[in-house]
Short mmCIF file of C-alpha atoms in Angstrom, two decimals:
data_model
loop_
_atom_site.label_atom_id
_atom_site.label_comp_id
_atom_site.label_asym_id
_atom_site.label_seq_id
_atom_site.Cartn_x
_atom_site.Cartn_y
_atom_site.Cartn_z
CA UNK A 1 75.58 93.83 77.45
CA UNK A 2 72.97 95.82 80.13
CA UNK A 3 73.64 99.16 77.72
CA UNK A 4 72.81 97.18 74.61
CA UNK A 5 69.79 95.75 75.91
CA UNK A 6 68.29 98.77 77.96
CA UNK A 7 69.52 101.92 75.17
CA UNK A 8 66.79 101.17 72.87
CA UNK A 9 63.88 101.33 75.51
CA UNK A 10 64.83 104.69 76.27
CA UNK A 11 62.69 105.48 72.98
CA UNK A 12 58.95 105.48 72.72
CA UNK A 13 58.97 103.99 69.54
CA UNK A 14 61.22 101.10 70.15
CA UNK A 15 58.63 100.63 73.37
CA UNK A 16 55.85 100.39 70.82
CA UNK A 17 57.42 98.18 68.08
CA UNK A 18 58.53 95.89 71.08
CA UNK A 19 54.90 95.42 72.21
CA UNK A 20 53.44 95.07 68.96
CA UNK A 21 56.27 92.17 67.87
CA UNK A 22 55.36 90.54 70.91
CA UNK A 23 51.75 90.86 70.26
CA UNK A 24 52.15 89.72 66.79
CA UNK A 25 54.91 86.60 67.73
CA UNK A 26 52.57 85.22 70.56
CA UNK A 27 49.13 85.25 68.15
CA UNK A 28 50.88 83.96 64.89
CA UNK A 29 52.52 81.11 67.23
CA UNK A 30 49.11 80.13 69.05
CA UNK A 31 47.41 80.08 65.42
CA UNK A 32 50.79 78.68 63.69
CA UNK A 33 50.24 75.46 66.09
CA UNK A 34 46.76 74.80 64.41
CA UNK A 35 48.19 75.75 60.67
CA UNK A 36 51.21 72.85 61.23
CA UNK A 37 48.89 70.82 62.79
CA UNK A 38 46.33 71.07 59.84
CA UNK A 39 48.93 70.96 57.12
CA UNK A 40 47.77 75.02 55.85
CA UNK A 41 51.05 76.56 55.87
CA UNK A 42 50.55 77.27 52.33
CA UNK A 43 47.43 79.26 53.26
CA UNK A 44 48.97 81.71 55.61
CA UNK A 45 51.34 82.76 52.91
CA UNK A 46 48.82 82.86 50.17
CA UNK A 47 46.21 84.86 52.62
CA UNK A 48 49.17 87.20 53.40
CA UNK A 49 49.68 87.89 49.28
CA UNK A 50 46.13 87.43 48.48
CA UNK A 51 44.89 90.95 50.68
CA UNK A 52 46.88 93.23 48.19
CA UNK A 53 44.01 94.03 46.08
CA UNK A 54 42.19 95.40 49.32
CA UNK A 55 45.31 97.66 50.08
CA UNK A 56 45.60 98.62 46.48
CA UNK A 57 41.89 99.73 46.28
CA UNK A 58 41.83 101.43 49.76
CA UNK A 59 45.10 103.22 48.74
CA UNK A 60 43.38 104.54 45.49
CA UNK A 61 40.40 105.64 47.28
CA UNK A 62 41.35 107.19 50.34
CA UNK A 63 44.80 108.12 49.19
CA UNK A 64 46.94 106.21 51.57
CA UNK A 65 45.78 106.79 55.03
CA UNK A 66 47.54 104.08 57.00
CA UNK A 67 44.59 103.33 59.62
CA UNK A 68 41.95 103.38 56.38
CA UNK A 69 44.31 100.72 54.68
CA UNK A 70 43.95 98.08 57.53
CA UNK A 71 40.02 97.92 57.10
CA UNK A 72 39.94 97.30 53.51
CA UNK A 73 43.07 94.74 54.18
CA UNK A 74 40.79 93.10 56.49
CA UNK A 75 37.74 93.00 54.51
CA UNK A 76 39.88 91.47 51.93
CA UNK A 77 41.51 89.15 53.95
CA UNK A 78 37.96 87.78 55.24
CA UNK A 79 36.61 87.22 51.89
CA UNK A 80 39.54 85.46 50.55
CA UNK A 81 39.76 83.23 53.26
CA UNK A 82 35.82 82.12 52.99
CA UNK A 83 36.21 82.01 49.38
CA UNK A 84 39.29 79.39 49.71
CA UNK A 85 37.06 77.52 51.98
CA UNK A 86 33.97 77.50 49.70
CA UNK A 87 36.12 76.82 46.41
CA UNK A 88 37.54 73.66 48.18
CA UNK A 89 34.48 72.42 49.17
CA UNK A 90 32.14 73.33 46.26
CA UNK A 91 34.81 71.76 43.91
CA UNK A 92 36.85 68.85 43.42
CA UNK A 93 39.84 70.51 44.03
CA UNK A 94 41.89 69.98 46.83
CA UNK A 95 42.47 73.00 49.45
CA UNK A 96 45.90 73.55 48.05
CA UNK A 97 44.70 73.99 44.37
CA UNK A 98 42.15 76.09 45.50
CA UNK A 99 44.37 77.98 47.69
CA UNK A 100 46.54 78.42 44.57
CA UNK A 101 43.55 79.48 42.46
CA UNK A 102 42.86 82.54 44.49
CA UNK A 103 46.21 83.33 45.52
CA UNK A 104 47.48 83.28 41.97
CA UNK A 105 44.26 85.13 40.97
CA UNK A 106 44.44 87.86 43.99
CA UNK A 107 47.85 88.27 43.86
CA UNK A 108 48.05 89.32 40.76
CA UNK A 109 45.04 91.55 40.73
CA UNK A 110 46.61 93.49 43.96
CA UNK A 111 49.91 93.97 41.49
CA UNK A 112 47.74 95.38 38.68
CA UNK A 113 45.92 97.90 40.90
CA UNK A 114 49.36 98.95 42.60
CA UNK A 115 50.74 99.40 39.44
CA UNK A 116 47.69 102.41 38.58
CA UNK A 117 49.75 104.18 41.55
CA UNK A 118 52.82 104.14 39.57
CA UNK A 119 55.00 103.76 42.61
CA UNK A 120 55.54 100.96 45.01
CA UNK A 121 56.85 103.18 47.51
CA UNK A 122 53.38 104.00 48.93
CA UNK A 123 53.31 100.27 49.72
CA UNK A 124 56.58 99.44 51.08
CA UNK A 125 55.36 99.72 54.89
CA UNK A 126 52.54 96.74 54.31
CA UNK A 127 54.81 94.63 51.98
CA UNK A 128 57.98 94.79 54.02
CA UNK A 129 56.79 96.09 57.56
CA UNK A 130 57.81 99.08 59.17
CA UNK A 131 57.63 98.16 63.21
CA UNK A 132 59.03 100.62 64.62
CA UNK A 133 56.59 103.23 62.94
CA UNK A 134 53.50 101.59 65.03
CA UNK A 135 51.39 104.21 66.37
CA UNK A 136 49.33 104.10 69.35
CA UNK A 137 46.14 104.12 67.88
CA UNK A 138 47.73 100.65 65.64
CA UNK A 139 48.97 99.18 68.61
CA UNK A 140 45.79 99.47 70.88
CA UNK A 141 43.81 97.94 67.61
CA UNK A 142 45.84 94.81 67.16
CA UNK A 143 46.12 94.41 70.95
CA UNK A 144 42.19 93.99 70.54
CA UNK A 145 42.10 92.02 67.70
CA UNK A 146 45.01 89.96 69.62
CA UNK A 147 42.47 89.75 72.67
CA UNK A 148 39.68 88.50 69.92
CA UNK A 149 41.68 85.88 68.45
CA UNK A 150 43.17 84.55 71.68
CA UNK A 151 39.44 84.63 73.48
CA UNK A 152 38.12 82.61 70.72
CA UNK A 153 40.89 80.08 70.38
CA UNK A 154 40.54 79.50 74.33
CA UNK A 155 36.95 78.85 73.67
CA UNK A 156 37.01 76.23 70.94
CA UNK A 157 40.51 74.50 72.16
CA UNK A 158 38.77 71.62 72.77
CA UNK A 159 37.07 71.58 69.34
CA UNK A 160 39.83 72.68 67.66
CA UNK A 161 41.92 70.31 69.05
CA UNK A 162 39.97 67.48 68.46
CA UNK A 163 39.31 68.34 64.60
CA UNK A 164 42.84 68.62 64.24
CA UNK A 165 43.97 65.52 64.95
CA UNK A 166 40.96 63.24 64.20
CA UNK A 167 38.19 65.15 62.20
CA UNK A 168 36.09 62.03 61.60
CA UNK A 169 35.56 61.11 65.18
CA UNK A 170 34.83 64.82 65.86
CA UNK A 171 32.19 64.66 63.22
CA UNK A 172 30.71 61.43 64.66
CA UNK A 173 30.12 63.01 68.30
CA UNK A 174 28.34 65.89 66.93
CA UNK A 175 31.05 68.81 66.08
CA UNK A 176 31.25 70.62 63.03
CA UNK A 177 34.42 70.24 61.61
CA UNK A 178 33.60 72.70 58.18
CA UNK A 179 32.56 75.45 60.94
CA UNK A 180 35.37 75.17 62.88
CA UNK A 181 37.51 75.23 59.84
CA UNK A 182 36.24 78.45 59.01
CA UNK A 183 36.64 80.12 62.25
CA UNK A 184 40.09 79.42 61.76
CA UNK A 185 40.45 80.59 58.67
CA UNK A 186 38.77 84.10 59.61
CA UNK A 187 41.11 84.44 62.78
CA UNK A 188 43.81 83.69 60.65
CA UNK A 189 42.77 86.53 58.62
CA UNK A 190 42.48 88.51 61.24
CA UNK A 191 46.12 87.79 62.22
CA UNK A 192 47.63 88.22 59.14
CA UNK A 193 46.40 91.81 58.88
CA UNK A 194 47.26 92.81 61.86
CA UNK A 195 50.77 91.25 61.49
CA UNK A 196 51.41 93.00 58.27
CA UNK A 197 51.83 96.15 60.07
CA UNK A 198 54.69 95.09 62.21
CA UNK A 199 56.73 92.65 59.99
CA UNK A 200 54.63 93.13 56.54
CA UNK A 201 53.15 90.94 53.74
CA UNK A 202 55.90 89.32 52.65
CA UNK A 203 57.32 87.90 56.30
CA UNK A 204 53.92 87.62 58.28
CA UNK A 205 53.41 83.84 56.87
CA UNK A 206 57.11 82.73 58.44
CA UNK A 207 55.75 83.72 61.69
CA UNK A 208 52.64 81.53 61.46
CA UNK A 209 54.79 78.60 60.64
CA UNK A 210 58.52 78.64 61.71
CA UNK A 211 57.97 79.07 65.66
CA UNK A 212 55.29 76.22 65.47
CA UNK A 213 57.32 73.98 63.60
CA UNK A 214 60.08 74.57 66.13
CA UNK A 215 58.04 73.57 68.65
CA UNK A 216 56.64 70.68 66.90
CA UNK A 217 60.42 69.23 66.69
CA UNK A 218 60.35 69.27 70.70
CA UNK A 219 57.08 67.86 71.71
CA UNK A 220 54.08 66.66 70.34
CA UNK A 221 51.49 67.76 72.92
CA UNK A 222 49.30 70.68 71.78
CA UNK A 223 49.57 72.66 75.06
CA UNK A 224 53.32 72.32 75.21
CA UNK A 225 53.65 73.05 71.45
CA UNK A 226 51.78 76.23 71.79
CA UNK A 227 53.72 77.40 75.01
CA UNK A 228 57.24 76.68 73.00
CA UNK A 229 56.00 78.22 70.05
CA UNK A 230 55.13 81.79 71.84
CA UNK A 231 58.40 81.14 73.56
CA UNK A 232 60.26 81.22 70.36
CA UNK A 233 58.24 83.92 68.68
CA UNK A 234 58.66 86.38 71.76
CA UNK A 235 62.37 85.65 71.70
CA UNK A 236 62.65 86.14 68.29
CA UNK A 237 60.67 89.33 68.10
CA UNK A 238 62.95 90.72 71.21
CA UNK A 239 65.95 89.50 69.62
CA UNK A 240 65.65 90.49 66.36
CA UNK A 241 63.85 94.19 67.37
CA UNK A 242 67.27 94.69 69.03
CA UNK A 243 69.42 93.43 66.18
CA UNK A 244 67.48 95.69 63.99
CA UNK A 245 68.33 98.75 66.04
CA UNK A 246 71.86 98.01 66.52
CA UNK A 247 72.63 97.15 63.07
CA UNK A 248 70.60 99.67 61.40
CA UNK A 249 68.47 96.96 59.28
CA UNK A 250 64.73 95.70 58.48
CA UNK A 251 63.39 94.68 61.72
CA UNK A 252 60.97 92.37 60.22
CA UNK A 253 63.80 90.82 58.26
CA UNK A 254 65.60 90.68 61.52
CA UNK A 255 62.88 89.02 63.80
CA UNK A 256 61.92 86.17 61.02
CA UNK A 257 65.54 85.32 60.62
CA UNK A 258 66.11 84.89 64.16
CA UNK A 259 62.92 82.76 64.15
CA UNK A 260 64.35 80.55 61.41
CA UNK A 261 67.86 80.27 63.07
CA UNK A 262 66.28 78.85 66.27
CA UNK A 263 64.48 76.31 63.87
CA UNK A 264 67.88 75.60 62.57
CA UNK A 265 69.60 75.08 65.82
CA UNK A 266 66.96 72.80 67.19
CA UNK A 267 66.50 70.97 63.80
CA UNK A 268 70.02 70.17 64.04
CA UNK A 269 70.46 69.38 67.38
CA UNK A 270 67.68 66.89 67.07
CA UNK A 271 69.03 65.50 63.85
CA UNK A 272 72.26 64.47 66.04
CA UNK A 273 70.91 63.01 68.58
CA UNK A 274 68.77 60.86 66.71
CA UNK A 275 71.69 59.64 64.91
CA UNK A 276 73.41 58.99 68.08
CA UNK A 277 70.70 56.78 69.15
CA UNK A 278 70.38 54.85 65.66
CA UNK A 279 74.14 54.46 66.09
CA UNK A 280 74.23 53.34 69.54
CA UNK A 281 71.97 50.56 68.77
#
């Protein structure tokens, strides 16, 4: 058992991948708590797909340099996040409708631009993730992004908590729910762009939703929910990466499947307990 755990850590690429997975898990879990509380699960999935045009344009302009693709994706993600917020506020559409419009349009535009390359293999590391290929520079960059996201969340914790649970009361006492919402959208954009390098566009939304959703089954207190979500995300990242190494399967997919397995386990145990309590009554 010890050999199974320690053998992969002899390789530098596995250590970098492990560090990246833990960082992605922690950041997505903390942000995911607000995503679940505010009912924004669709937003994370839409944002992860809506950055494809930026990736495609960046590829065509730079010739596929991965460091450059990150910045193109980041700008596109922030513009999409703000665009969704503005469209849902400036029209009579509900937020999920605005998300669906931008998601469909940007995703289609991304596919159109990607088809100009004539090969989707060049985008595979962004679509499906390549966590064991994370470089030292990419790791440092995401660590800096993670630090910025966590610091901002700590500074705005009370305001975000209040606007998540009672936005009307928050507005009455002088807070600006819309401004805080835009700040949260931008933070999600930063997290999504950082996470896609590790687990890919397709699987990023799962890390934003599943750990937080699992934690919400265990507690309704926000600090405890965040702590549990981070723990679940870190465990999933560690176990998923080890499983992918020993079974030679995709790392991102393994991490997300471990997340979902934990969710199903917690949900199953809770369901059984609730039925027992109902029967005893």
